[in-house]
């Protein structure tokens, strides 16, 4: 009843105010000012005119005060009604919250939803903005459920800090305790933007013997390690890790170890890698540090970044003959101490090979890399990744390599003619990814990107007919991850020639293009997606991904340079916001080799 009375008073007062304002407006509209000719101008009135203006405004000021008082009274009534309305709204909302379907979700279902909030392709960072630490901040009920769900705490991404080791240890203690008996997935790395951790002087180390490091804390839960990636930067950490035995790691299935030069100086063995559960291994360091006690016959994926600086070695590596179950192999060989023997190794199950070679004679580095790959017999290989080494046409004449159906190449290391000759050896190729454009070798100006290389893949009947099929007739996916010179008009011509039915009927072995992706470091020249020529192809399922990132701005001359008003200099980096959202760009990155 009180609310009705208040509302009625406001309604009556509002009507009074409206009537009063209408009356005032009528009066004001009928008023004329004797100073109309100088109103809204920059005219300076005389002293006598100033006296006349004051006399003219004197009777109007009480009316203005009356209106102000009426507005204040009504505003007071409105504020009181608004407060009562907000209180009632809050009271109703509190009761409606009890009816929320979220309250009736069972704990096991809600816990499963929580698990799907974790990062999909990496471990959870020890940060309040993600993972269980974020879920705990919602309400007490979610906090209790988060603490009671051990799988939320079994994923750990740890970035070491030389200034916050104690805090990290305390945080790790909490995470490990909350994960209970669940197998652990761990990544540990050193920061990129801080000095690397240096070992303490001997005297100070002895004083702090009782202090645990993050690695030592993790070692306490080694029996639960399942998927682990470690970056070891100092010798003390390598020695700590070497104290493990294979019995300490009964669940370890995936292990990724990166050693710095300083870490390799210690007397370590890493014999714990002999654990029979190990299936996927990544190792980056000196080749002679790699333990030979690994049960190679159990490995299904191997990523080896081996450095041969002082110890001569012959390829194929002795352990490769035992890797009969290997399905994925990534080899990065660096150094001048690698020779090639006459032996050959067959990997009967290997389907994906990534290869990079750095070292040897600069004049015949490609030949040396070819000799290394020639020692591998790969009967079921279908994916080949050559990210840094110039690919050779001769490679794909070898048995095993000629059947590649997915190829990832560093395009900027080849000319358009070399690329065309290479692709001519791969009639079964269905997916091609090029990093950068092929080049035109100019002895004066250096290598120039060749924006016309894509024309080699454009189908132009009758030039490409059944008797003379075009390059890569089975190509269904083409990805260009870093282009600058290829024009949009050529991209459109390529898409039309590979998708339009007339070409497909003239060349029976030509497969329609299913997907095209391109990362262009330039501005868009055409609206390729909305061209009429591609309307039918897009409606039939063509996946078209075009990303345009303008080149970074160059610093310009400014007369304010050297003053506090100097304009900020543009950063010579590409904006990464949209690039990070395009997962296809990172599909063949080394970090994704194990589908982490």
Coordinates of C-alpha atoms in Angstrom, one line a residue, residues 192-569:
X192 CA 62.5 -15.8 -22.2
X193 CA 62.7 -12.2 -21.0
X194 CA 64.7 -12.7 -17.8
X195 CA 68.3 -13.7 -17.2
X196 CA 68.8 -17.4 -17.0
X197 CA 69.1 -18.9 -13.5
X198 CA 72.7 -19.1 -12.5
X199 CA 74.1 -21.6 -9.9
X200 CA 74.7 -20.2 -6.5
X201 CA 78.2 -19.9 -5.1
X202 CA 79.2 -23.0 -3.2
X203 CA 79.1 -21.4 0.2
X204 CA 75.6 -20.0 -0.3
X205 CA 74.4 -23.3 -1.7
X206 CA 75.5 -25.1 1.5
X207 CA 73.6 -22.5 3.5
X208 CA 70.4 -23.1 1.5
X209 CA 70.6 -26.9 1.2
X210 CA 67.3 -27.3 3.0
X211 CA 65.5 -25.1 0.4
X212 CA 63.6 -27.0 -2.3
X213 CA 63.6 -26.0 -5.9
X214 CA 60.5 -26.4 -8.1
X215 CA 62.2 -29.3 -9.9
X216 CA 62.9 -31.1 -6.6
X217 CA 59.3 -30.5 -5.6
X218 CA 58.1 -32.1 -8.8
X219 CA 60.4 -35.1 -8.3
X220 CA 58.6 -35.9 -5.1
X221 CA 55.6 -36.9 -7.3
X222 CA 57.7 -38.6 -10.0
X223 CA 55.7 -41.9 -9.7
X224 CA 52.7 -40.0 -11.1
X225 CA 54.5 -38.3 -14.1
X226 CA 52.8 -39.3 -17.3
X227 CA 53.5 -36.5 -19.9
X228 CA 56.4 -34.2 -19.0
X229 CA 58.3 -31.5 -20.8
X230 CA 61.4 -30.0 -19.0
X231 CA 63.9 -27.3 -20.0
X232 CA 67.1 -27.8 -18.0
X233 CA 69.4 -24.8 -18.0
X234 CA 72.0 -25.4 -15.2
X235 CA 74.1 -28.4 -14.3
X236 CA 72.6 -28.8 -10.8
X237 CA 69.2 -29.4 -12.3
X238 CA 70.5 -32.1 -14.7
X239 CA 72.2 -33.9 -11.8
X240 CA 69.0 -33.7 -9.7
X241 CA 67.1 -35.3 -12.6
X242 CA 69.7 -38.0 -13.1
X243 CA 69.1 -39.3 -9.7
X244 CA 65.8 -40.8 -10.9
X245 CA 65.6 -44.5 -12.0
X246 CA 63.2 -46.2 -14.3
X247 CA 61.4 -47.5 -11.2
X248 CA 60.6 -44.0 -10.2
X249 CA 58.7 -43.3 -13.4
X250 CA 56.3 -46.2 -13.9
X251 CA 53.7 -44.1 -15.8
X252 CA 55.9 -41.9 -17.9
X253 CA 54.6 -42.2 -21.5
X254 CA 55.8 -38.9 -23.0
X255 CA 59.0 -37.1 -22.1
X256 CA 60.4 -33.9 -23.7
X257 CA 63.9 -32.8 -22.5
X258 CA 65.8 -29.7 -23.6
X259 CA 69.3 -29.3 -22.3
X260 CA 71.4 -26.1 -22.4
X261 CA 75.1 -26.2 -22.9
X262 CA 75.6 -25.5 -19.2
X263 CA 73.4 -28.3 -18.2
X264 CA 75.3 -30.8 -20.3
X265 CA 78.6 -30.1 -18.4
X266 CA 77.5 -32.2 -15.4
X267 CA 78.0 -35.9 -15.0
X268 CA 74.6 -37.2 -15.8
X269 CA 73.1 -40.3 -17.4
X270 CA 69.3 -40.0 -17.6
X271 CA 69.0 -43.7 -17.3
X272 CA 65.4 -43.3 -16.0
X273 CA 64.4 -43.0 -19.7
X274 CA 64.7 -46.8 -19.8
X275 CA 61.2 -47.0 -18.2
X276 CA 59.1 -49.5 -20.3
X277 CA 56.1 -47.1 -20.3
X278 CA 57.8 -44.6 -22.5
X279 CA 56.2 -44.2 -25.9
X280 CA 57.0 -40.7 -27.1
X281 CA 60.4 -39.0 -26.6
X282 CA 61.7 -35.6 -27.5
X283 CA 65.4 -34.8 -26.8
X284 CA 67.4 -31.6 -27.6
X285 CA 71.0 -31.6 -26.7
X286 CA 74.4 -33.1 -27.6
X287 CA 74.1 -36.5 -29.2
X288 CA 76.6 -38.2 -26.8
X289 CA 74.3 -37.2 -23.8
X290 CA 71.4 -39.2 -25.2
X291 CA 71.3 -42.4 -23.1
X292 CA 71.4 -45.7 -25.0
X293 CA 69.5 -47.6 -22.4
X294 CA 66.1 -46.4 -23.8
X295 CA 63.8 -49.2 -24.8
X296 CA 63.7 -48.0 -28.4
X297 CA 61.4 -50.8 -29.6
X298 CA 58.6 -49.3 -27.5
X299 CA 58.7 -45.8 -29.0
X300 CA 56.0 -44.7 -31.4
X301 CA 57.2 -41.1 -31.7
X302 CA 60.7 -39.6 -31.5
X303 CA 61.8 -36.0 -31.8
X304 CA 65.6 -35.7 -31.8
X305 CA 67.4 -32.3 -32.0
X306 CA 71.0 -33.6 -31.9
X307 CA 74.1 -31.4 -31.8
X308 CA 77.4 -32.9 -33.0
X309 CA 80.1 -30.5 -32.1
X310 CA 82.9 -32.6 -30.7
X311 CA 82.0 -36.3 -31.0
X312 CA 82.0 -37.8 -34.6
X313 CA 79.0 -39.9 -35.4
X314 CA 77.8 -41.9 -38.4
X315 CA 74.2 -41.9 -39.7
X316 CA 72.0 -43.9 -39.5
X317 CA 72.2 -43.8 -35.7
X318 CA 72.7 -47.2 -34.1
X319 CA 69.4 -47.1 -32.2
X320 CA 67.2 -46.5 -35.2
X321 CA 67.4 -50.2 -36.2
X322 CA 65.5 -51.0 -33.0
X323 CA 62.7 -48.4 -33.6
X324 CA 60.4 -50.9 -35.3
X325 CA 57.3 -49.4 -33.8
X326 CA 58.1 -45.8 -34.7
X327 CA 55.3 -43.9 -36.4
X328 CA 56.5 -40.3 -36.2
X329 CA 60.1 -39.2 -36.4
X330 CA 61.5 -35.6 -36.3
X331 CA 65.2 -35.3 -36.9
X332 CA 67.2 -32.1 -36.6
X333 CA 70.9 -32.7 -37.1
X334 CA 73.4 -30.0 -36.4
X335 CA 77.2 -30.0 -36.7
X336 CA 80.1 -30.9 -38.9
X337 CA 80.8 -34.3 -37.2
X338 CA 78.2 -36.4 -39.0
X339 CA 79.2 -38.9 -41.6
X340 CA 77.1 -41.2 -43.6
X341 CA 77.6 -45.0 -43.5
X342 CA 76.6 -47.6 -46.1
X343 CA 74.0 -49.1 -43.8
X344 CA 70.3 -48.7 -44.3
X345 CA 67.5 -48.7 -41.8
X346 CA 63.9 -49.6 -42.4
X347 CA 61.2 -48.1 -40.3
X348 CA 58.2 -50.2 -41.4
X349 CA 55.5 -48.2 -39.5
X350 CA 56.8 -44.6 -40.0
X351 CA 54.1 -42.4 -41.5
X352 CA 55.4 -38.9 -40.7
X353 CA 59.0 -37.6 -41.1
X354 CA 60.3 -34.1 -40.2
X355 CA 63.9 -33.4 -41.2
X356 CA 66.3 -30.5 -40.9
X357 CA 70.0 -30.5 -41.4
X358 CA 72.5 -27.7 -40.4
X359 CA 76.2 -28.2 -41.0
X360 CA 78.6 -29.8 -43.3
X361 CA 80.0 -28.1 -46.4
X362 CA 77.9 -25.0 -47.4
X363 CA 78.4 -25.9 -51.0
X364 CA 77.1 -29.4 -50.7
X365 CA 74.8 -29.3 -47.6
X366 CA 71.8 -30.3 -49.7
X367 CA 73.7 -33.3 -51.1
X368 CA 74.7 -34.3 -47.5
X369 CA 71.2 -34.0 -46.3
X370 CA 70.0 -36.1 -49.3
X371 CA 72.6 -38.8 -48.4
X372 CA 71.3 -38.9 -44.8
X373 CA 67.6 -39.4 -46.0
X374 CA 68.7 -42.0 -48.5
X375 CA 69.7 -44.3 -45.6
X376 CA 66.1 -44.5 -44.4
X377 CA 63.6 -46.9 -45.9
X378 CA 60.1 -45.8 -45.3
X379 CA 57.5 -48.0 -47.0
X380 CA 54.4 -46.3 -45.6
X381 CA 55.5 -42.7 -45.3
X382 CA 52.7 -40.2 -46.2
X383 CA 53.7 -36.9 -44.5
X384 CA 57.1 -35.2 -45.1
X385 CA 58.1 -32.0 -43.3
X386 CA 61.2 -30.2 -44.5
X387 CA 61.1 -26.8 -42.7
X388 CA 64.6 -25.5 -43.0
X389 CA 66.6 -27.6 -45.5
X390 CA 66.2 -26.9 -49.2
X391 CA 64.3 -29.8 -50.7
X392 CA 65.6 -31.6 -53.7
X393 CA 63.9 -33.1 -56.7
X394 CA 66.1 -36.1 -56.3
X395 CA 64.8 -36.9 -52.9
X396 CA 61.3 -37.8 -54.3
X397 CA 62.7 -40.2 -56.8
X398 CA 63.7 -42.5 -54.0
X399 CA 61.5 -45.4 -53.0
X400 CA 59.2 -44.5 -50.1
X401 CA 59.5 -40.7 -50.7
X402 CA 57.6 -40.7 -54.0
X403 CA 54.4 -41.8 -52.3
X404 CA 54.2 -38.7 -50.0
X405 CA 50.7 -37.3 -49.9
X406 CA 51.3 -34.4 -47.4
X407 CA 54.3 -32.1 -47.9
X408 CA 55.5 -29.2 -45.9
X409 CA 58.2 -27.1 -47.5
X410 CA 60.3 -24.0 -46.9
X411 CA 59.2 -22.3 -50.2
X412 CA 61.6 -19.4 -49.8
X413 CA 64.6 -21.8 -50.3
X414 CA 63.5 -22.8 -53.8
X415 CA 62.9 -21.1 -57.2
X416 CA 59.6 -21.6 -58.9
X417 CA 61.3 -24.0 -61.4
X418 CA 62.8 -26.1 -58.6
X419 CA 59.4 -26.3 -56.8
X420 CA 57.6 -27.3 -60.1
X421 CA 60.2 -30.0 -60.8
X422 CA 59.8 -31.3 -57.3
X423 CA 56.0 -31.4 -57.4
X424 CA 56.1 -33.2 -60.7
X425 CA 57.6 -36.2 -58.8
X426 CA 54.5 -36.3 -56.5
X427 CA 51.4 -37.2 -58.5
X428 CA 49.7 -38.5 -55.3
X429 CA 50.2 -35.3 -53.3
X430 CA 46.9 -34.2 -51.7
X431 CA 48.1 -31.6 -49.3
X432 CA 50.8 -29.0 -49.8
X433 CA 52.0 -26.3 -47.3
X434 CA 54.6 -23.7 -48.3
X435 CA 56.3 -21.4 -45.9
X436 CA 57.1 -18.2 -47.8
X437 CA 57.2 -17.8 -51.5
X438 CA 59.7 -19.3 -54.0
X439 CA 62.4 -16.9 -55.0
X440 CA 64.0 -15.4 -58.0
X441 CA 67.7 -15.5 -57.6
X442 CA 69.2 -12.1 -58.6
X443 CA 73.0 -11.8 -58.3
X444 CA 72.7 -8.0 -57.8
X445 CA 69.6 -7.5 -55.7
X446 CA 69.7 -10.9 -53.9
X447 CA 66.7 -13.2 -53.6
X448 CA 63.3 -11.7 -54.6
X449 CA 60.0 -13.3 -53.8
X450 CA 58.4 -14.7 -56.9
X451 CA 54.7 -13.7 -56.8
X452 CA 54.0 -15.7 -60.0
X453 CA 54.9 -19.2 -58.7
X454 CA 51.3 -20.1 -58.0
X455 CA 50.6 -19.9 -61.7
X456 CA 52.3 -23.2 -62.1
X457 CA 49.4 -24.8 -60.2
X458 CA 46.6 -23.1 -62.2
X459 CA 44.8 -25.5 -64.5
X460 CA 44.3 -24.0 -68.0
X461 CA 42.6 -26.5 -70.4
X462 CA 43.4 -27.5 -73.0
X463 CA 47.0 -27.1 -71.9
X464 CA 46.2 -29.4 -68.9
X465 CA 44.2 -32.2 -70.4
X466 CA 44.0 -35.9 -69.7
X467 CA 47.1 -36.6 -71.7
X468 CA 49.1 -33.8 -70.0
X469 CA 47.8 -33.6 -66.5
X470 CA 48.7 -30.4 -64.5
X471 CA 51.0 -30.3 -61.5
X472 CA 49.6 -32.1 -58.4
X473 CA 46.3 -33.3 -60.0
X474 CA 45.3 -35.0 -56.6
X475 CA 45.8 -31.7 -54.7
X476 CA 42.9 -31.1 -52.3
X477 CA 44.5 -28.7 -49.7
X478 CA 46.9 -25.9 -50.3
X479 CA 48.3 -23.7 -47.5
X480 CA 50.5 -20.6 -47.9
X481 CA 51.7 -19.6 -44.4
X482 CA 53.7 -16.5 -45.3
X483 CA 53.2 -14.7 -48.6
X484 CA 53.8 -11.1 -49.6
X485 CA 54.0 -11.0 -53.4
X486 CA 51.2 -13.4 -54.6
X487 CA 48.4 -11.1 -55.8
X488 CA 44.7 -11.8 -55.0
X489 CA 43.9 -12.0 -58.7
X490 CA 46.2 -15.0 -59.0
X491 CA 44.8 -16.6 -55.9
X492 CA 41.3 -16.2 -57.4
X493 CA 42.5 -17.7 -60.8
X494 CA 44.0 -20.7 -59.0
X495 CA 40.8 -21.3 -57.0
X496 CA 38.5 -21.0 -60.0
X497 CA 40.7 -23.4 -62.1
X498 CA 40.7 -26.0 -59.3
X499 CA 37.0 -25.8 -58.3
X500 CA 34.9 -25.1 -61.4
X501 CA 33.2 -28.2 -62.9
X502 CA 34.4 -27.6 -66.6
X503 CA 38.0 -28.2 -65.7
X504 CA 37.1 -31.2 -63.6
X505 CA 35.3 -32.8 -66.5
X506 CA 38.1 -32.2 -69.0
X507 CA 40.8 -33.7 -66.7
X508 CA 39.3 -36.8 -65.1
X509 CA 42.2 -37.3 -62.6
X510 CA 41.9 -33.7 -61.4
X511 CA 40.4 -33.7 -57.9
X512 CA 38.4 -30.6 -56.8
X513 CA 40.1 -28.4 -54.2
X514 CA 38.6 -28.9 -50.8
X515 CA 40.5 -26.2 -48.8
X516 CA 42.7 -23.2 -49.4
X517 CA 44.4 -21.2 -46.6
X518 CA 46.7 -18.2 -47.0
X519 CA 48.4 -15.9 -44.6
X520 CA 49.2 -12.7 -46.5
X521 CA 51.5 -10.0 -45.0
X522 CA 49.9 -7.3 -47.0
X523 CA 46.5 -5.6 -47.5
X524 CA 43.7 -7.2 -49.3
X525 CA 43.5 -6.4 -53.0
X526 CA 40.2 -8.2 -53.8
X527 CA 37.2 -9.5 -51.9
X528 CA 38.0 -13.0 -53.0
X529 CA 35.4 -14.7 -50.8
X530 CA 32.5 -12.7 -52.3
X531 CA 33.4 -13.0 -56.0
X532 CA 30.6 -14.5 -58.1
X533 CA 33.1 -17.0 -59.6
X534 CA 33.5 -18.8 -56.3
X535 CA 29.9 -18.8 -55.1
X536 CA 29.2 -22.3 -56.3
X537 CA 32.5 -23.7 -54.9
X538 CA 31.8 -22.2 -51.5
X539 CA 28.3 -23.5 -51.5
X540 CA 29.7 -27.0 -52.3
X541 CA 31.9 -26.9 -49.2
X542 CA 35.2 -25.2 -50.2
X543 CA 37.0 -24.1 -47.0
X544 CA 38.5 -20.7 -47.7
X545 CA 40.7 -19.1 -45.1
X546 CA 42.4 -15.8 -46.0
X547 CA 44.2 -13.7 -43.4
X548 CA 45.6 -10.3 -44.3
X549 CA 48.0 -8.6 -41.9
X550 CA 49.5 -5.3 -43.2
X551 CA 53.2 -4.9 -43.1
X552 CA 54.6 -3.1 -40.0
X553 CA 54.9 0.6 -40.3
X554 CA 58.3 2.2 -40.8
X555 CA 59.5 5.0 -38.5
X556 CA 58.9 8.4 -40.0
X557 CA 60.7 11.7 -39.5
X558 CA 59.4 13.8 -36.7
X559 CA 60.6 17.3 -35.7
X560 CA 59.6 16.3 -32.1
X561 CA 62.2 13.6 -31.9
X562 CA 64.3 13.9 -28.8
X563 CA 61.6 15.8 -26.9
X564 CA 59.1 14.5 -24.4
X565 CA 56.5 14.8 -27.1
X566 CA 58.3 12.4 -29.5
X567 CA 55.7 10.0 -31.1
X568 CA 56.2 6.4 -30.2
X569 CA 58.1 4.3 -32.7

